Amino acid sequence: VEGGSEAQVLDAWMNSWNDPQMRRLAHCSWGWHPQAKLTGDIVEDERVWGSSEWGIGAVGPVFGEDLVIRGASHTDGICMNTSAWLDDVQLLDKGIIVHKDLVDLAKKLGK
């Protein structure tokens, strides 16, 4: 874990579980809702346009029994203004759609 004081707090929290699964990526999602706002409620926050949400640690049976990851705990984090590439092709640049096939769709959604 790299970063400032918040990163140090997260690192200490993950270490406190003494469980290597707490360093495992559980899931990732992308925010595409044009009206979602950052509120502190993960259900809306993970949908904020141009964001990404990263889950680490345990995964319950919500995605299917064969995908369960046993672990001491789970947490999610939101990254605002995400830049993302898929197979070396950039889709997002700091939360703005830049892929030529998606720009018009984003404009239709008001973004």
CSV table of C-alpha atoms in Angstrom, one decimal:
chain,number,residue,atom,x,y,z
A,1,VAL,CA,0.0,0.0,0.0
A,2,GLU,CA,1.4,3.4,-1.0
A,3,GLY,CA,0.2,6.9,-0.3
A,4,GLY,CA,-0.4,9.3,2.6
A,5,SER,CA,-1.9,9.0,6.0
A,6,GLU,CA,-5.1,7.3,4.8
A,7,ALA,CA,-3.0,4.6,3.0
A,8,GLN,CA,-1.1,4.0,6.2
A,9,VAL,CA,-4.4,3.6,8.1
A,10,LEU,CA,-5.7,1.1,5.5
A,11,ASP,CA,-2.4,-0.8,5.6
A,12,ALA,CA,-2.5,-1.1,9.4
A,13,TRP,CA,-6.2,-2.2,9.3
A,14,MET,CA,-5.4,-4.9,6.7
A,15,ASN,CA,-2.4,-6.1,8.7
A,16,SER,CA,-4.5,-6.2,11.9
A,17,TRP,CA,-6.5,-9.2,10.5
A,18,ASN,CA,-3.3,-11.3,10.1
A,19,ASP,CA,-4.9,-12.8,7.0
A,20,PRO,CA,-3.2,-12.8,3.6
A,21,GLN,CA,-6.7,-12.8,2.0
A,22,MET,CA,-7.1,-9.2,3.1
A,23,ARG,CA,-4.6,-8.3,0.3
A,24,ARG,CA,-6.6,-10.1,-2.4
A,25,LEU,CA,-8.7,-8.3,-4.9
A,26,ALA,CA,-12.3,-9.4,-4.5
A,27,HIS,CA,-14.1,-7.3,-7.2
A,28,CYS,CA,-13.9,-4.1,-9.2
A,29,SER,CA,-16.7,-2.0,-10.7
A,30,TRP,CA,-17.0,1.1,-12.8
A,31,GLY,CA,-19.3,4.1,-12.1
A,32,TRP,CA,-21.5,5.0,-15.1
A,33,HIS,CA,-24.6,6.6,-13.6
A,34,PRO,CA,-24.8,10.1,-14.9
A,35,GLN,CA,-26.8,11.5,-11.9
A,36,ALA,CA,-25.0,9.6,-9.0
A,37,LYS,CA,-23.3,11.8,-6.5
A,38,LEU,CA,-20.6,11.1,-3.9
A,39,THR,CA,-22.6,10.8,-0.6
A,40,GLY,CA,-20.7,8.5,1.7
A,41,ASP,CA,-23.2,5.7,0.9
A,42,ILE,CA,-21.3,3.0,-1.0
A,43,VAL,CA,-24.5,2.0,-2.9
A,44,GLU,CA,-24.5,5.3,-4.6
A,45,ASP,CA,-20.8,6.2,-4.4
A,46,GLU,CA,-19.8,3.1,-6.5
A,47,ARG,CA,-22.0,4.4,-9.3
A,48,VAL,CA,-20.5,8.0,-9.6
A,49,TRP,CA,-19.7,8.6,-13.3
A,50,GLY,CA,-16.0,8.1,-14.1
A,51,SER,CA,-15.2,6.4,-10.8
A,52,SER,CA,-14.0,2.9,-10.0
A,53,GLU,CA,-14.8,0.8,-6.9
A,54,TRP,CA,-12.4,-1.8,-5.6
A,55,GLY,CA,-13.3,-4.5,-3.1
A,56,ILE,CA,-10.6,-6.4,-1.2
A,57,GLY,CA,-10.7,-9.4,1.1
A,58,ALA,CA,-13.5,-11.9,1.5
A,59,VAL,CA,-16.2,-12.6,-1.0
A,60,GLY,CA,-19.5,-14.2,0.1
A,61,PRO,CA,-21.7,-16.4,-2.1
A,62,VAL,CA,-23.4,-13.4,-3.8
A,63,PHE,CA,-21.5,-14.2,-7.0
A,64,GLY,CA,-21.9,-17.9,-6.7
A,65,GLU,CA,-20.7,-20.6,-4.3
A,66,ASP,CA,-17.7,-21.4,-6.6
A,67,LEU,CA,-16.4,-17.9,-6.3
A,68,VAL,CA,-16.4,-17.6,-2.5
A,69,ILE,CA,-13.2,-16.3,-1.0
A,70,ARG,CA,-12.8,-17.0,2.6
A,71,GLY,CA,-11.3,-14.1,4.5
A,72,ALA,CA,-11.3,-12.3,7.8
A,73,SER,CA,-13.1,-9.2,6.5
A,74,HIS,CA,-13.9,-7.2,3.4
A,75,THR,CA,-13.7,-3.5,2.5
A,76,ASP,CA,-14.5,-1.3,-0.6
A,77,GLY,CA,-12.8,1.8,-1.7
A,78,ILE,CA,-13.8,4.4,-4.3
A,79,CYS,CA,-11.4,6.0,-6.7
A,80,MET,CA,-12.7,9.2,-8.3
A,81,ASN,CA,-11.7,10.4,-11.7
A,82,THR,CA,-10.4,7.1,-12.9
A,83,SER,CA,-8.2,6.6,-15.9
A,84,ALA,CA,-8.6,3.1,-17.4
A,85,TRP,CA,-7.3,1.1,-20.3
A,86,LEU,CA,-8.5,-2.2,-21.7
A,87,ASP,CA,-6.0,-4.1,-23.8
A,88,ASP,CA,-3.8,-1.0,-24.2
A,89,VAL,CA,-6.8,1.1,-25.4
A,90,GLN,CA,-7.7,4.0,-23.2
A,91,LEU,CA,-11.4,4.2,-22.2
A,92,LEU,CA,-11.3,6.9,-19.5
A,93,ASP,CA,-9.0,9.8,-18.7
A,94,LYS,CA,-9.5,11.2,-15.3
A,95,GLY,CA,-13.1,10.2,-15.3
A,96,ILE,CA,-13.9,11.5,-18.8
A,97,ILE,CA,-14.7,9.0,-21.6
A,98,VAL,CA,-12.1,9.3,-24.4
A,99,HIS,CA,-12.7,6.1,-26.4
A,100,LYS,CA,-14.0,7.1,-29.8
A,101,ASP,CA,-16.8,4.5,-29.8
A,102,LEU,CA,-18.1,5.7,-26.4
A,103,VAL,CA,-17.8,9.5,-26.6
A,104,ASP,CA,-21.2,10.0,-28.4
A,105,LEU,CA,-23.0,7.7,-25.9
A,106,ALA,CA,-21.5,9.7,-23.0
A,107,LYS,CA,-22.7,13.0,-24.6
A,108,LYS,CA,-26.3,11.5,-24.9
A,109,LEU,CA,-26.1,10.8,-21.2
A,110,GLY,CA,-25.1,14.4,-20.4
A,111,LYS,CA,-21.4,13.6,-19.8
